[in-house]
Amino acid sequence: MIVYLLLILVLLFFLGMAIGSFLNVIIYRMVNGDSALRGRSYCDNCKQKIAWYDNIPVLSFILLHRKCRYCGMPIPWEYPAVEFLTGSLFVWWYLMGFTFFHLTSRPFLIVQPVFWLCIGIILLVIFFADFSYAIIPDSAVFIMGLLSLTYHFFLTSHHVMMQSDFALTLITAGGAGLFFFLLHVLTKGKGMGLGDVKYSIAMGLLLGWPDTLVGLFVAFILGSIVGIIAILLSKKKLGSRIPFGPFLVLGTIIALLWGSQLVTMYLRLL
Ligand SMILES: [Zn+2]
């Protein structure tokens, strides 16, 4: 039994890494608006076609000593990071599935795990798109918002989620969007980009109340800490922009995993 489980986990890890390799292409194309089949099949620098043996997730990065075989241009570390994290996401998702995804009736057995895997992948894409290119892709945010809305609508229509909670989720999404839009206007677009505004709406649809508040709170704390460290190390001048998307994604993940615990902890402090 344990051998069987290990085999599944190893296979899922490699499947996840292969999908991660594909995600790198998708991220590249989302932010560059490139419709041709480019991205990781060609070197970003010398445009030399990358052979399959130089395009194996994570392994090629190590074997090539982080450099393009032809022009020696360093390969961004984000590429193997996305591959490794996607592989890990698949393994973690499967392990979690054993404990968390035993829901009531049949359709949920498929819908719920598939939904959360998709959300995991989308969060990874948004994190690295904003981290590497300072762009939160509209399409990724749109899919995240639409999936969350449909999922919660599905739960409500099957009486798993209460109608009042569904309404509260919609209000939370609208409120989060309005709050970020005001930040965007007040900072004249320097503090928050429109990408952050759109993301906050999708985040509200995914997390609902009060987890959205937890996620935003965590995002602002993490963003401030990293911002202060960056200024102290004088890597960034005061007022220069650090993409906020990665912090929003981290806040979302922390709220998803420990939202209710954090709310209870906070209420106890009061
Ligand atoms: Zn090259």
mmCIF file of C-alpha atoms and ligand atoms in Angstrom:
data_model
loop_
_atom_site.group_PDB
_atom_site.id
_atom_site.type_symbol
_atom_site.label_atom_id
_atom_site.label_comp_id
_atom_site.label_asym_id
_atom_site.label_seq_id
_atom_site.Cartn_x
_atom_site.Cartn_y
_atom_site.Cartn_z
ATOM 1 C CA MET A 1 0.000 0.000 0.000
ATOM 2 C CA ILE A 2 2.739 2.468 0.989
ATOM 3 C CA VAL A 3 4.751 1.506 -2.118
ATOM 4 C CA TYR A 4 1.679 2.142 -4.231
ATOM 5 C CA LEU A 5 1.198 5.575 -2.642
ATOM 6 C CA LEU A 6 4.885 6.473 -3.109
ATOM 7 C CA LEU A 7 4.705 5.472 -6.764
ATOM 8 C CA ILE A 8 1.668 7.716 -7.301
ATOM 9 C CA LEU A 9 3.421 10.600 -5.536
ATOM 10 C CA VAL A 10 6.570 10.243 -7.658
ATOM 11 C CA LEU A 11 4.509 10.092 -10.847
ATOM 12 C CA LEU A 12 2.460 13.128 -9.772
ATOM 13 C CA PHE A 13 5.655 15.028 -8.987
ATOM 14 C CA PHE A 14 7.026 14.424 -12.488
ATOM 15 C CA LEU A 15 3.662 15.193 -14.093
ATOM 16 C CA GLY A 16 3.531 18.425 -12.082
ATOM 17 C CA MET A 17 7.071 19.366 -13.154
ATOM 18 C CA ALA A 18 6.163 18.777 -16.811
ATOM 19 C CA ILE A 19 3.085 20.979 -16.387
ATOM 20 C CA GLY A 20 5.281 23.545 -14.602
ATOM 21 C CA SER A 21 7.523 23.587 -17.667
ATOM 22 C CA PHE A 22 4.438 24.347 -19.750
ATOM 23 C CA LEU A 23 3.380 27.045 -17.242
ATOM 24 C CA ASN A 24 6.688 28.834 -17.878
ATOM 25 C CA VAL A 25 5.738 29.075 -21.552
ATOM 26 C CA ILE A 26 2.236 30.277 -20.621
ATOM 27 C CA ILE A 27 3.561 32.954 -18.229
ATOM 28 C CA TYR A 28 6.032 34.120 -20.872
ATOM 29 C CA ARG A 29 3.296 34.353 -23.472
ATOM 30 C CA MET A 30 0.771 35.997 -21.135
ATOM 31 C CA VAL A 31 3.102 38.879 -20.304
ATOM 32 C CA ASN A 32 4.671 39.223 -23.767
ATOM 33 C CA GLY A 33 1.430 38.779 -25.686
ATOM 34 C CA ASP A 34 3.281 36.352 -27.956
ATOM 35 C CA SER A 35 0.924 34.167 -29.942
ATOM 36 C CA ALA A 36 3.647 32.089 -31.600
ATOM 37 C CA LEU A 37 4.902 28.899 -29.948
ATOM 38 C CA ARG A 38 7.919 30.474 -28.290
ATOM 39 C CA GLY A 39 8.892 30.772 -24.654
ATOM 40 C CA ARG A 40 11.014 27.927 -23.410
ATOM 41 C CA SER A 41 11.315 26.155 -26.736
ATOM 42 C CA TYR A 42 13.783 28.857 -27.820
ATOM 43 C CA CYS A 43 16.460 30.691 -25.838
ATOM 44 C CA ASP A 44 15.153 34.130 -24.797
ATOM 45 C CA ASN A 45 18.488 35.662 -25.776
ATOM 46 C CA CYS A 46 20.038 33.976 -28.835
ATOM 47 C CA LYS A 47 16.759 32.478 -30.195
ATOM 48 C CA GLN A 48 18.544 29.135 -30.645
ATOM 49 C CA LYS A 49 16.080 26.225 -30.521
ATOM 50 C CA ILE A 50 16.412 24.307 -27.228
ATOM 51 C CA ALA A 51 16.804 20.543 -27.717
ATOM 52 C CA TRP A 52 14.555 18.245 -25.660
ATOM 53 C CA TYR A 53 17.533 17.039 -23.565
ATOM 54 C CA ASP A 54 18.234 20.650 -22.594
ATOM 55 C CA ASN A 55 14.586 21.224 -21.677
ATOM 56 C CA ILE A 56 14.051 18.613 -18.935
ATOM 57 C CA PRO A 57 12.394 20.257 -15.922
ATOM 58 C CA VAL A 58 14.876 21.295 -13.176
ATOM 59 C CA LEU A 59 17.489 18.709 -14.269
ATOM 60 C CA SER A 60 18.592 20.592 -17.410
ATOM 61 C CA PHE A 61 18.959 23.786 -15.395
ATOM 62 C CA ILE A 62 21.442 22.007 -13.092
ATOM 63 C CA LEU A 63 23.282 20.097 -15.847
ATOM 64 C CA LEU A 64 23.697 23.252 -17.966
ATOM 65 C CA HIS A 65 25.085 25.128 -14.933
ATOM 66 C CA ARG A 66 22.257 27.670 -15.248
ATOM 67 C CA LYS A 67 23.461 28.837 -18.676
ATOM 68 C CA CYS A 68 22.225 28.587 -22.254
ATOM 69 C CA ARG A 69 24.288 25.916 -24.086
ATOM 70 C CA TYR A 70 24.796 28.212 -27.097
ATOM 71 C CA CYS A 71 25.209 31.802 -25.899
ATOM 72 C CA GLY A 72 25.978 31.289 -22.198
ATOM 73 C CA MET A 73 23.202 33.656 -21.117
ATOM 74 C CA PRO A 74 22.078 32.765 -17.550
ATOM 75 C CA ILE A 75 18.748 30.902 -17.426
ATOM 76 C CA PRO A 76 16.391 32.669 -14.969
ATOM 77 C CA TRP A 77 16.080 30.668 -11.722
ATOM 78 C CA GLU A 78 12.320 31.236 -11.910
ATOM 79 C CA TYR A 79 12.061 28.533 -14.608
ATOM 80 C CA PRO A 80 13.169 25.583 -12.432
ATOM 81 C CA ALA A 81 11.417 27.178 -9.424
ATOM 82 C CA VAL A 82 8.048 27.111 -11.235
ATOM 83 C CA GLU A 83 8.686 23.503 -12.318
ATOM 84 C CA PHE A 84 9.683 22.342 -8.844
ATOM 85 C CA LEU A 85 6.811 24.191 -7.141
ATOM 86 C CA THR A 86 4.224 22.808 -9.571
ATOM 87 C CA GLY A 87 5.542 19.280 -8.927
ATOM 88 C CA SER A 88 5.348 19.928 -5.168
ATOM 89 C CA LEU A 89 1.833 21.384 -5.530
ATOM 90 C CA PHE A 90 0.632 18.176 -7.188
ATOM 91 C CA VAL A 91 2.151 15.996 -4.446
ATOM 92 C CA TRP A 92 0.826 18.178 -1.633
ATOM 93 C CA TRP A 93 -2.600 18.401 -3.276
ATOM 94 C CA TYR A 94 -2.835 14.607 -3.509
ATOM 95 C CA LEU A 95 -1.739 14.102 0.112
ATOM 96 C CA MET A 96 -4.207 16.758 1.306
ATOM 97 C CA GLY A 97 -6.917 15.115 -0.797
ATOM 98 C CA PHE A 98 -6.811 12.061 1.441
ATOM 99 C CA THR A 99 -7.711 14.057 4.510
ATOM 100 C CA PHE A 100 -9.716 17.068 3.289
ATOM 101 C CA PHE A 101 -11.573 16.148 0.146
ATOM 102 C CA HIS A 102 -13.921 13.563 1.620
ATOM 103 C CA LEU A 103 -17.013 15.641 1.103
ATOM 104 C CA THR A 104 -20.641 14.618 1.272
ATOM 105 C CA SER A 105 -22.012 13.481 -2.047
ATOM 106 C CA ARG A 106 -20.707 12.428 -5.408
ATOM 107 C CA PRO A 107 -20.212 15.538 -7.614
ATOM 108 C CA PHE A 108 -18.096 17.196 -4.930
ATOM 109 C CA LEU A 109 -15.651 14.307 -4.919
ATOM 110 C CA ILE A 110 -14.520 15.481 -8.352
ATOM 111 C CA VAL A 111 -15.422 19.163 -8.430
ATOM 112 C CA GLN A 112 -13.740 20.175 -5.193
ATOM 113 C CA PRO A 113 -10.256 18.674 -5.724
ATOM 114 C CA VAL A 114 -10.160 19.800 -9.376
ATOM 115 C CA PHE A 115 -11.170 23.325 -8.345
ATOM 116 C CA TRP A 116 -8.411 23.597 -5.744
ATOM 117 C CA LEU A 117 -5.752 22.218 -8.076
ATOM 118 C CA CYS A 118 -6.727 24.804 -10.714
ATOM 119 C CA ILE A 119 -6.626 27.580 -8.118
ATOM 120 C CA GLY A 120 -3.164 26.409 -6.978
ATOM 121 C CA ILE A 121 -1.853 26.540 -10.551
ATOM 122 C CA ILE A 122 -3.386 29.983 -11.213
ATOM 123 C CA LEU A 123 -1.900 31.420 -7.995
ATOM 124 C CA LEU A 124 1.525 30.108 -9.028
ATOM 125 C CA VAL A 125 1.204 31.701 -12.478
ATOM 126 C CA ILE A 126 0.131 35.077 -11.048
ATOM 127 C CA PHE A 127 2.892 35.034 -8.415
ATOM 128 C CA PHE A 128 5.686 34.473 -10.936
ATOM 129 C CA ALA A 129 4.223 36.669 -13.695
ATOM 130 C CA ASP A 130 4.185 39.649 -11.319
ATOM 131 C CA PHE A 131 7.448 38.680 -9.595
ATOM 132 C CA SER A 132 9.430 38.309 -12.843
ATOM 133 C CA TYR A 133 7.704 40.740 -15.200
ATOM 134 C CA ALA A 134 5.719 43.071 -12.859
ATOM 135 C CA ILE A 135 2.503 42.160 -14.686
ATOM 136 C CA ILE A 136 -0.578 40.450 -13.253
ATOM 137 C CA PRO A 137 -2.078 38.787 -16.363
ATOM 138 C CA ASP A 138 -5.736 39.749 -16.857
ATOM 139 C CA SER A 139 -6.603 36.329 -18.246
ATOM 140 C CA ALA A 140 -5.289 34.503 -15.151
ATOM 141 C CA VAL A 141 -7.185 36.834 -12.794
ATOM 142 C CA PHE A 142 -10.338 36.507 -14.896
ATOM 143 C CA ILE A 143 -10.192 32.692 -14.800
ATOM 144 C CA MET A 144 -9.541 32.753 -11.039
ATOM 145 C CA GLY A 145 -12.529 35.046 -10.433
ATOM 146 C CA LEU A 146 -14.849 33.122 -12.741
ATOM 147 C CA LEU A 147 -13.845 29.733 -11.286
ATOM 148 C CA SER A 148 -14.354 30.974 -7.719
ATOM 149 C CA LEU A 149 -17.722 32.505 -8.553
ATOM 150 C CA THR A 150 -18.927 29.347 -10.334
ATOM 151 C CA TYR A 151 -17.620 27.099 -7.559
ATOM 152 C CA HIS A 152 -19.359 29.051 -4.804
ATOM 153 C CA PHE A 153 -22.521 29.282 -6.870
ATOM 154 C CA PHE A 154 -22.357 25.495 -7.302
ATOM 155 C CA LEU A 155 -21.902 24.993 -3.539
ATOM 156 C CA THR A 156 -24.809 27.346 -2.803
ATOM 157 C CA SER A 157 -27.171 25.706 -5.295
ATOM 158 C CA HIS A 158 -26.338 22.325 -3.704
ATOM 159 C CA HIS A 159 -27.019 23.744 -0.213
ATOM 160 C CA VAL A 160 -23.410 23.231 0.954
ATOM 161 C CA MET A 161 -22.890 26.983 1.218
ATOM 162 C CA MET A 162 -25.545 29.266 2.706
ATOM 163 C CA GLN A 163 -27.117 31.897 0.449
ATOM 164 C CA SER A 164 -26.233 34.625 2.943
ATOM 165 C CA ASP A 165 -22.563 33.518 2.819
ATOM 166 C CA PHE A 166 -22.640 33.620 -0.968
ATOM 167 C CA ALA A 167 -24.065 37.153 -0.867
ATOM 168 C CA LEU A 168 -21.401 38.142 1.666
ATOM 169 C CA THR A 169 -18.711 36.766 -0.673
ATOM 170 C CA LEU A 170 -19.987 38.980 -3.510
ATOM 171 C CA ILE A 171 -20.058 42.039 -1.238
ATOM 172 C CA THR A 172 -16.531 41.252 -0.001
ATOM 173 C CA ALA A 173 -15.239 41.020 -3.580
ATOM 174 C CA GLY A 174 -16.864 44.347 -4.462
ATOM 175 C CA GLY A 175 -15.528 45.975 -1.295
ATOM 176 C CA ALA A 176 -11.980 44.703 -1.872
ATOM 177 C CA GLY A 177 -12.073 45.935 -5.467
ATOM 178 C CA LEU A 178 -13.345 49.360 -4.391
ATOM 179 C CA PHE A 179 -10.681 49.628 -1.666
ATOM 180 C CA PHE A 180 -7.866 48.842 -4.122
ATOM 181 C CA PHE A 181 -9.324 51.130 -6.759
ATOM 182 C CA LEU A 182 -9.281 53.990 -4.228
ATOM 183 C CA LEU A 183 -5.653 53.133 -3.362
ATOM 184 C CA HIS A 184 -4.881 53.126 -7.069
ATOM 185 C CA VAL A 185 -6.456 56.558 -7.578
ATOM 186 C CA LEU A 186 -5.054 58.103 -4.372
ATOM 187 C CA THR A 187 -1.483 56.946 -5.144
ATOM 188 C CA LYS A 188 -1.954 57.999 -8.801
ATOM 189 C CA GLY A 189 -1.282 54.432 -9.934
ATOM 190 C CA LYS A 190 2.167 54.312 -8.315
ATOM 191 C CA GLY A 191 1.238 52.341 -5.195
ATOM 192 C CA MET A 192 -1.255 49.915 -6.705
ATOM 193 C CA GLY A 193 -1.591 48.983 -10.340
ATOM 194 C CA LEU A 194 -4.881 48.148 -12.018
ATOM 195 C CA GLY A 195 -3.721 44.514 -11.970
ATOM 196 C CA ASP A 196 -3.820 44.619 -8.150
ATOM 197 C CA VAL A 197 -7.343 46.110 -8.274
ATOM 198 C CA LYS A 198 -8.601 43.290 -10.510
ATOM 199 C CA TYR A 199 -6.795 40.648 -8.460
ATOM 200 C CA SER A 200 -8.406 41.873 -5.222
ATOM 201 C CA ILE A 201 -11.865 41.232 -6.723
ATOM 202 C CA ALA A 202 -10.941 37.663 -7.684
ATOM 203 C CA MET A 203 -9.366 37.227 -4.232
ATOM 204 C CA GLY A 204 -12.638 38.329 -2.605
ATOM 205 C CA LEU A 205 -14.609 35.852 -4.729
ATOM 206 C CA LEU A 206 -12.229 33.054 -3.745
ATOM 207 C CA LEU A 207 -11.838 33.760 -0.020
ATOM 208 C CA GLY A 208 -15.104 35.431 0.981
ATOM 209 C CA TRP A 209 -15.550 36.925 4.436
ATOM 210 C CA PRO A 210 -13.535 37.210 6.695
ATOM 211 C CA ASP A 211 -10.657 35.364 4.982
ATOM 212 C CA THR A 212 -10.236 38.121 2.363
ATOM 213 C CA LEU A 213 -9.518 40.566 5.181
ATOM 214 C CA VAL A 214 -6.970 38.124 6.655
ATOM 215 C CA GLY A 215 -5.315 37.698 3.244
ATOM 216 C CA LEU A 216 -5.086 41.438 2.619
ATOM 217 C CA PHE A 217 -3.773 42.058 6.124
ATOM 218 C CA VAL A 218 -1.031 39.436 5.645
ATOM 219 C CA ALA A 219 -0.208 40.843 2.182
ATOM 220 C CA PHE A 220 0.253 44.389 3.531
ATOM 221 C CA ILE A 221 2.383 43.202 6.464
ATOM 222 C CA LEU A 222 4.627 41.064 4.223
ATOM 223 C CA GLY A 223 4.832 43.857 1.644
ATOM 224 C CA SER A 224 5.869 46.392 4.299
ATOM 225 C CA ILE A 225 8.513 44.091 5.794
ATOM 226 C CA VAL A 226 10.067 43.319 2.403
ATOM 227 C CA GLY A 227 9.788 46.986 1.372
ATOM 228 C CA ILE A 228 11.633 48.160 4.493
ATOM 229 C CA ILE A 229 14.336 45.490 4.086
ATOM 230 C CA ALA A 230 14.772 46.449 0.414
ATOM 231 C CA ILE A 231 15.201 50.133 1.352
ATOM 232 C CA LEU A 232 17.637 49.283 4.178
ATOM 233 C CA LEU A 233 19.702 47.201 1.770
ATOM 234 C CA SER A 234 19.296 50.190 -0.587
ATOM 235 C CA LYS A 235 18.295 47.880 -3.392
ATOM 236 C CA LYS A 236 15.244 50.012 -4.037
ATOM 237 C CA LYS A 237 14.968 53.751 -3.582
ATOM 238 C CA LEU A 238 12.083 55.089 -1.527
ATOM 239 C CA GLY A 239 9.062 55.331 -3.786
ATOM 240 C CA SER A 240 10.284 52.883 -6.404
ATOM 241 C CA ARG A 241 7.787 50.148 -7.058
ATOM 242 C CA ILE A 242 8.010 46.578 -5.813
ATOM 243 C CA PRO A 243 5.259 44.460 -7.431
ATOM 244 C CA PHE A 244 2.518 43.868 -4.864
ATOM 245 C CA GLY A 245 0.985 40.840 -6.633
ATOM 246 C CA PRO A 246 3.326 38.263 -5.053
ATOM 247 C CA PHE A 247 2.342 39.506 -1.581
ATOM 248 C CA LEU A 248 -1.350 39.344 -2.487
ATOM 249 C CA VAL A 249 -0.859 35.754 -3.654
ATOM 250 C CA LEU A 250 1.046 34.825 -0.470
ATOM 251 C CA GLY A 251 -1.691 36.477 1.613
ATOM 252 C CA THR A 252 -4.309 34.500 -0.320
ATOM 253 C CA ILE A 253 -2.480 31.194 0.291
ATOM 254 C CA ILE A 254 -1.974 31.902 4.014
ATOM 255 C CA ALA A 255 -5.656 32.890 4.371
ATOM 256 C CA LEU A 256 -6.705 29.696 2.558
ATOM 257 C CA LEU A 257 -4.576 27.495 4.810
ATOM 258 C CA TRP A 258 -4.913 29.220 8.176
ATOM 259 C CA GLY A 259 -7.632 31.873 7.729
ATOM 260 C CA SER A 260 -9.973 30.690 10.459
ATOM 261 C CA GLN A 261 -7.118 30.019 12.919
ATOM 262 C CA LEU A 262 -5.753 33.536 12.354
ATOM 263 C CA VAL A 263 -9.204 35.077 12.934
ATOM 264 C CA THR A 264 -9.628 33.103 16.187
ATOM 265 C CA MET A 265 -6.125 34.097 17.332
ATOM 266 C CA TYR A 266 -6.843 37.753 16.580
ATOM 267 C CA LEU A 267 -10.198 37.719 18.395
ATOM 268 C CA ARG A 268 -8.521 36.203 21.454
ATOM 269 C CA LEU A 269 -6.042 39.091 21.515
ATOM 270 C CA LEU A 270 -8.884 41.606 21.761
HETATM 271 ZN ZN ZN B 1 21.027 31.377 -25.803
#
